[in-house]
mmCIF file of C-alpha atoms in Angstrom:
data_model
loop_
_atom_site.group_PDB
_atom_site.id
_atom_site.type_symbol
_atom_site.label_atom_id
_atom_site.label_comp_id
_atom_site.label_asym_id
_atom_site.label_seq_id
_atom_site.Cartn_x
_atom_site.Cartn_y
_atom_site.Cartn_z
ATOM 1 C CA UNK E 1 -5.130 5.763 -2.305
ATOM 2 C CA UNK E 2 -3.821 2.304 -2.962
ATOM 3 C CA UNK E 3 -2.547 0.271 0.318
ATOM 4 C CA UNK E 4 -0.966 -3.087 0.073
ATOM 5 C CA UNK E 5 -1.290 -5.397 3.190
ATOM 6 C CA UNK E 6 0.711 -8.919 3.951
ATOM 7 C CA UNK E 7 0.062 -11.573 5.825
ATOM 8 C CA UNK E 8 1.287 -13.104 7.811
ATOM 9 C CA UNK E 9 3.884 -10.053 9.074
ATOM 10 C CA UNK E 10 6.283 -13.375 10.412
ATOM 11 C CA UNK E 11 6.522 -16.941 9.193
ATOM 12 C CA UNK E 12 8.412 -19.247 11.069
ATOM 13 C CA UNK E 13 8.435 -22.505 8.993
ATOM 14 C CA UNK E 14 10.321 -25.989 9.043
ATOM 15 C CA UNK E 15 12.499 -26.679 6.818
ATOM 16 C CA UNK E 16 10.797 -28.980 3.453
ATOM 17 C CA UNK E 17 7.574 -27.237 4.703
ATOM 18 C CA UNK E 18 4.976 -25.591 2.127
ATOM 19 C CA UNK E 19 3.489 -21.951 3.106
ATOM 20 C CA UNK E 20 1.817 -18.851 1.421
ATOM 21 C CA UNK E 21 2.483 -15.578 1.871
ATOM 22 C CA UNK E 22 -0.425 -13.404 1.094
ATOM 23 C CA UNK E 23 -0.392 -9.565 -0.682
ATOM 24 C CA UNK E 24 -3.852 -7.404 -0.568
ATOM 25 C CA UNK E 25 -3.785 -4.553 -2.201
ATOM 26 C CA UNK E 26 -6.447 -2.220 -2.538
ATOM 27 C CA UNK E 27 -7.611 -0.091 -5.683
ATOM 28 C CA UNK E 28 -7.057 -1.587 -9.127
ATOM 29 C CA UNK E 29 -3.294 -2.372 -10.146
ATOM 30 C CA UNK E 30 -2.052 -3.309 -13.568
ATOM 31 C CA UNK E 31 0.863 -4.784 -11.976
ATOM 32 C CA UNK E 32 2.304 -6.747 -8.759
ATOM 33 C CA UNK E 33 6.186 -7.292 -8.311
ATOM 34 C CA UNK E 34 7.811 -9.586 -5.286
ATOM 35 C CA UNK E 35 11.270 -8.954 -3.435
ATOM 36 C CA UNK E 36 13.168 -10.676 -1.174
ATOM 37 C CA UNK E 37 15.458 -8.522 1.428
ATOM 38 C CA UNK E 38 18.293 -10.289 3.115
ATOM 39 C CA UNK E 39 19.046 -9.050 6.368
ATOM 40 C CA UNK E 40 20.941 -5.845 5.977
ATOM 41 C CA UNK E 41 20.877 -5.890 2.315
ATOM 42 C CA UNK E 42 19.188 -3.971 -0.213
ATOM 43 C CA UNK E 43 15.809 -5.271 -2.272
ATOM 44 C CA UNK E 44 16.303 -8.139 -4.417
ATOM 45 C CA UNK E 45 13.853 -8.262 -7.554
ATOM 46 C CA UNK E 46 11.949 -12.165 -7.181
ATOM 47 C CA UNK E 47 8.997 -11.524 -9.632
ATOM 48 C CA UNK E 48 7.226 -9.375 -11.863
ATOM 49 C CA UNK E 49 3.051 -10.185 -12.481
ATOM 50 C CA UNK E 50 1.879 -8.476 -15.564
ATOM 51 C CA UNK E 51 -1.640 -9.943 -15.723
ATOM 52 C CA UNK E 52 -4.863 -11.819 -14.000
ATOM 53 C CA UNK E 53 -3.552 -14.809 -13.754
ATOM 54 C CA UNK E 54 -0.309 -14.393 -14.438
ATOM 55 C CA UNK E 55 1.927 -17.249 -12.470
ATOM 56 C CA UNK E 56 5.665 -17.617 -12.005
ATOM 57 C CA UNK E 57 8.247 -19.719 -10.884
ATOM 58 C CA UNK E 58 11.332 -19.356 -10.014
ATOM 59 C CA UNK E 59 13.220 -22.806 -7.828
ATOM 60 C CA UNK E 60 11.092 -23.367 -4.852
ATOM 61 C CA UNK E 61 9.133 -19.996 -4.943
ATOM 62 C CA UNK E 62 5.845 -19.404 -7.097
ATOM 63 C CA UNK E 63 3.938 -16.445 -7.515
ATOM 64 C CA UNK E 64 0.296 -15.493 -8.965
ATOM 65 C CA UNK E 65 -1.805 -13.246 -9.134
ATOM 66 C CA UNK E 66 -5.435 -12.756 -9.319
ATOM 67 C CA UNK E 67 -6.573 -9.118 -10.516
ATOM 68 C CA UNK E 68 -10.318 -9.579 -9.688
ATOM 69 C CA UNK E 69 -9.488 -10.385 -6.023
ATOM 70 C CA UNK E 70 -6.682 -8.011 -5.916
ATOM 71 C CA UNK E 71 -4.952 -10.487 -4.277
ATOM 72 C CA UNK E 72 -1.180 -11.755 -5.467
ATOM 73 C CA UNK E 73 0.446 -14.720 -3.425
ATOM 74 C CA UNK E 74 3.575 -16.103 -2.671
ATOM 75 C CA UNK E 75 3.876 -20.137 -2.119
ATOM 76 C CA UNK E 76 7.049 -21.397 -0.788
ATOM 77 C CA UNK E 77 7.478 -25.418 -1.672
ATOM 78 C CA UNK E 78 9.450 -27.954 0.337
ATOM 79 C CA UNK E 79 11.424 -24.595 2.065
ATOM 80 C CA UNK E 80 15.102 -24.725 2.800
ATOM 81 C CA UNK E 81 16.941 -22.578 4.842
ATOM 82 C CA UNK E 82 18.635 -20.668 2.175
ATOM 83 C CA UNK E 83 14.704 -18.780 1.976
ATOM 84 C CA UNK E 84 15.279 -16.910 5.179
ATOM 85 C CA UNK E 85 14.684 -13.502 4.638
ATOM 86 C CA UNK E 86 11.756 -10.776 4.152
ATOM 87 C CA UNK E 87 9.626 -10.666 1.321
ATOM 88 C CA UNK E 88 7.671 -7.793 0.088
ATOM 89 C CA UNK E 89 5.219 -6.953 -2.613
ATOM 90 C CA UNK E 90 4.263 -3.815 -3.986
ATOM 91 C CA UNK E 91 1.551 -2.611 -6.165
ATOM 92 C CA UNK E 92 1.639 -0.172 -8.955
ATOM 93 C CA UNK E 93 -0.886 3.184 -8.649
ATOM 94 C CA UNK E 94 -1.487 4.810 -11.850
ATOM 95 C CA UNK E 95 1.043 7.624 -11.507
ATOM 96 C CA UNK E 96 4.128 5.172 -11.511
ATOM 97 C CA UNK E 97 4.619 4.584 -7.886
ATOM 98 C CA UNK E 98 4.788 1.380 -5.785
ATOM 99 C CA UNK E 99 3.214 1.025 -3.017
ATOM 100 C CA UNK E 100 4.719 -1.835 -1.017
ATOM 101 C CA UNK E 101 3.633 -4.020 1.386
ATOM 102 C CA UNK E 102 4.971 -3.889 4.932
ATOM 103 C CA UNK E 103 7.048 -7.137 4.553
ATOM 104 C CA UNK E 104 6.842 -10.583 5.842
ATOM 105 C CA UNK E 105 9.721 -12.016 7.607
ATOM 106 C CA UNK E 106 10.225 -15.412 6.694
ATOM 107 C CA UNK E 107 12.435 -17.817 8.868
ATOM 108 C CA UNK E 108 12.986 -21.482 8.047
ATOM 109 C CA UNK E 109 13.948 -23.596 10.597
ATOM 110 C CA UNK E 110 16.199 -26.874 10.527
ATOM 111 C CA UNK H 1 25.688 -5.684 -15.065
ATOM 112 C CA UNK H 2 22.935 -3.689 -13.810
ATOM 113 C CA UNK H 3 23.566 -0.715 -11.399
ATOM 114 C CA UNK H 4 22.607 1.697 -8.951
ATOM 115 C CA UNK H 5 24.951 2.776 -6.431
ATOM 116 C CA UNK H 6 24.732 4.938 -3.437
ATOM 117 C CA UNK H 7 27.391 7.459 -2.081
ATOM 118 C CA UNK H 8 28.241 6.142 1.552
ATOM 119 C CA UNK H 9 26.673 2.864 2.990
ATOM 120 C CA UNK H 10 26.608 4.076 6.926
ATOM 121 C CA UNK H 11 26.460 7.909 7.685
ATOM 122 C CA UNK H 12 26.433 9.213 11.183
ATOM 123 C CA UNK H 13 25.463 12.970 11.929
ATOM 124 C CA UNK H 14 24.436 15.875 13.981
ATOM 125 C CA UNK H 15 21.050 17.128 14.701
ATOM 126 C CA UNK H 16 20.327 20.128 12.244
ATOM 127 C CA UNK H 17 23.648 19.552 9.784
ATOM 128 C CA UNK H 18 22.559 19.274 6.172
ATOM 129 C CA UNK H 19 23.089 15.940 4.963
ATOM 130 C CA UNK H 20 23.407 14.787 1.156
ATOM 131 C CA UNK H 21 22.694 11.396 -0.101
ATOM 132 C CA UNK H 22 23.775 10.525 -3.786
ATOM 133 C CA UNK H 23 22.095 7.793 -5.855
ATOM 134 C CA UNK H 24 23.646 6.586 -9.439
ATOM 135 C CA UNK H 25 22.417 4.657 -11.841
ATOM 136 C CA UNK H 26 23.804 3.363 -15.238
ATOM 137 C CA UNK H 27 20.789 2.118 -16.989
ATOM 138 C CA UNK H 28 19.850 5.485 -18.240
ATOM 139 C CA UNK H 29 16.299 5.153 -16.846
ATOM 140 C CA UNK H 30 13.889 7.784 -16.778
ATOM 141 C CA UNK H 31 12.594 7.606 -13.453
ATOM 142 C CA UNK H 32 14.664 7.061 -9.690
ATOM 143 C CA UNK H 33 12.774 6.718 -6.403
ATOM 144 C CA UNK H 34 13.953 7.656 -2.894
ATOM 145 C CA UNK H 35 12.184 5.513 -0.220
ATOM 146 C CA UNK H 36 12.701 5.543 3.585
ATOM 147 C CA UNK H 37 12.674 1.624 5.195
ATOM 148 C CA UNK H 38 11.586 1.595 9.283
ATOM 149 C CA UNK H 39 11.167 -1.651 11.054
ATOM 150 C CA UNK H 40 7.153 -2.378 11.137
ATOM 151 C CA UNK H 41 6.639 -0.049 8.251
ATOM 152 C CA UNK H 42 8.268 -1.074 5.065
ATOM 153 C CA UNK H 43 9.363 1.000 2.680
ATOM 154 C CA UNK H 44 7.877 4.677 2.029
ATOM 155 C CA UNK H 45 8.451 6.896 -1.095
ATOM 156 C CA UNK H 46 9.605 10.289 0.148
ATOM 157 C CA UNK H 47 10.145 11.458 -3.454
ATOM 158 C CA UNK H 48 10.428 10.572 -6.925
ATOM 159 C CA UNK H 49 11.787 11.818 -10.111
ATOM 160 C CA UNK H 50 10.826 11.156 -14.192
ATOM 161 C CA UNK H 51 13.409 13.171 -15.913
ATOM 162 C CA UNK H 52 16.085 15.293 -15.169
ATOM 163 C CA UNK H 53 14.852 18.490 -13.024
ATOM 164 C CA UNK H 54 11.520 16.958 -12.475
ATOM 165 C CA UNK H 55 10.567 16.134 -8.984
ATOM 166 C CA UNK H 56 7.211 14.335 -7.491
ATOM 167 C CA UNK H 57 6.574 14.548 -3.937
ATOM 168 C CA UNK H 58 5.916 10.808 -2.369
ATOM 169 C CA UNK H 59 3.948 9.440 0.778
ATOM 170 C CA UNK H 60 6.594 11.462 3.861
ATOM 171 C CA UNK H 61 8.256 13.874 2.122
ATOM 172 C CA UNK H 62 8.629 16.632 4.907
ATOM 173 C CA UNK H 63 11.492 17.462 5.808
ATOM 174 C CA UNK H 64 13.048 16.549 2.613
ATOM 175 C CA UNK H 65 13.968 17.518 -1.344
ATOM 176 C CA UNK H 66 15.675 15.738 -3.828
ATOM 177 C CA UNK H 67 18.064 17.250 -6.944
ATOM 178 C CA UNK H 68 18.134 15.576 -10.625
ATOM 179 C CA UNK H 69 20.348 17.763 -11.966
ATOM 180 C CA UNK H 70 21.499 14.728 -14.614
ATOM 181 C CA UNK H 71 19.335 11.837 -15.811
ATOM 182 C CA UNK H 72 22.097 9.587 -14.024
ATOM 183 C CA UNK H 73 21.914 11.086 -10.886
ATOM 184 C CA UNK H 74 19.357 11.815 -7.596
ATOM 185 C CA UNK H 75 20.371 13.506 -4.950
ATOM 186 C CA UNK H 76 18.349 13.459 -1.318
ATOM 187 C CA UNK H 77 18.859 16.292 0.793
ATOM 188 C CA UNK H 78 18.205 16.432 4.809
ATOM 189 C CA UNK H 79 18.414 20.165 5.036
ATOM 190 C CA UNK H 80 18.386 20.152 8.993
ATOM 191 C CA UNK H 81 18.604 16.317 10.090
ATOM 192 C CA UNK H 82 16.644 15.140 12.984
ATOM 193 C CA UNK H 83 16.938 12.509 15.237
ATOM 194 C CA UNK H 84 13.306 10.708 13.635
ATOM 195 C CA UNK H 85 15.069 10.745 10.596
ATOM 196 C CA UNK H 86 17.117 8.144 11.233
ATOM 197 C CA UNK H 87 16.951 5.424 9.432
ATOM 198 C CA UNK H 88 17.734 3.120 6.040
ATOM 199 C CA UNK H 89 17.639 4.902 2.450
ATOM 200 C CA UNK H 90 17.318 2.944 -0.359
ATOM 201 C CA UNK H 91 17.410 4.544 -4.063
ATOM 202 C CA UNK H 92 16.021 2.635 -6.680
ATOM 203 C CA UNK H 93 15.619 3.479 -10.836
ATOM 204 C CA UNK H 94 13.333 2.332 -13.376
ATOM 205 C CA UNK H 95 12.505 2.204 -16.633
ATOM 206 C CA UNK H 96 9.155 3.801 -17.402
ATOM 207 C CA UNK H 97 8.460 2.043 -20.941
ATOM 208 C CA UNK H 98 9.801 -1.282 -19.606
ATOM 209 C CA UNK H 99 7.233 -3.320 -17.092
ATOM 210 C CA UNK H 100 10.220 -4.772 -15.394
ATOM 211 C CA UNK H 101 11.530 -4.327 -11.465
ATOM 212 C CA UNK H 102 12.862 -1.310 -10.222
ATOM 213 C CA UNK H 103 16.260 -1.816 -9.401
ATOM 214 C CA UNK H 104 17.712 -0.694 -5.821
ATOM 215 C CA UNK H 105 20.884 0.360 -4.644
ATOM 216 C CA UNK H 106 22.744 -0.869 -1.588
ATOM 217 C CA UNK H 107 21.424 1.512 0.895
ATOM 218 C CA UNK H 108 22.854 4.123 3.284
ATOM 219 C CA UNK H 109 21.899 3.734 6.615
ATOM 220 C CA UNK H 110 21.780 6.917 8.370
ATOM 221 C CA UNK H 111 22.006 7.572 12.204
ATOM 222 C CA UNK H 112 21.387 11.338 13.310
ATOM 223 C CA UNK H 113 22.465 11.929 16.878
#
């Protein structure tokens, strides 16, 4: 059964601060995707990693992905406030289904 | 613009009323997800669907089935809410030959008194 495990569960960050966010996951997945929820909002797609190695950037966010470790991460450069929210990542099993990560909330402080 | 919408974005009920929670979606995808999100635990697939009358139970789904009577639409039902069913539903679609994001709806945040 595939689990996916984040850390840290909270970030509390200054603001033009760099940090990673961390995403175990644990059987063999073809494919990792990032989100970022806004407080009361619905699931906002960030990223997409198709393969080992796979990095992408999007502004002042930048995700990879390492197959071999299992291991995806999320590094947040120079953060500004605007990045406040909770960021998930979810692995794919081999019947279609995510499996997400239990979230880490991410607050950036002036 | 892509789109999945969600019939009501608060719902309050009664313990054992059936409840009904619609999910739409205009992408014509294949396959639509309900998941449950909890504080602590993220979100959990209750069920899923990859074409119309096909159903795949998820991680929780006691307590509750789904309908895909058209490829557009999935339906959750609550056939006797409970109060530890209260909580944040989030529908989401997805394209099953495509390796991009499944897209969510909105929401409906449920409260069962």
């Amino acid at each position: 059964e595939l689990k996916v495990e984040q850390n840290p569960l909270f970030l509390s960050m200054q603001e033009g601060k760099n940090y990673t966010i961390y995403c175990n996951y644990s059987t063999t997945s073809d494919r990792l995707y990032w989100y970022r929820q806004d407080p009361g909002k619905s699931l906002e797609s960030l990223f997409v990693l198709l393969s080992n190695g796979a990095v992408k950037q999007e502004g002042r966010l930048m995700a990879s992905l390492d197959t071999k470790a299992r291991l995806s991460t999320l590094h947040i450069t120079a953060a500004v406030h605007d990045l406040s929210a909770t960021y998930f990542c979810a692995a794919i099993s081999g019947n279609e289904k995510l499996t997400f990560g239990t979230g880490t909330r991410l607050t950036i402080i002036p | 613009d892509v789109k999945v919408t969600q019939s009501s974005r608060y719902l309050v009920k009664r313990t054992g009323e059936k409840v009904f929670l619609e999910c739409v979606q205009d992408m014509d995808h294949e396959n639509m997800f309900w998941y449950r999100q909890d504080p602590g635990l993220g979100l959990r697939l209750i069920y899923f669907s990859y074409d119309v009358k096909m159903k795949e139970k998820g991680d929780i789904p006691e307590g509750y089935s789904v309908s895909r009577e058209k490829k557009e639409r999935f339906s959750l039902i609550l056939e006797s809410a409970s109060t530890n069913q209260t909580s944040m539903y989030l529908c989401a679609s997805w394209d099953r030959d495509g390796y991009n994001e499944q897209f969510f709806g909105p929401g409906t945040r449920l409260t069962v008194l």
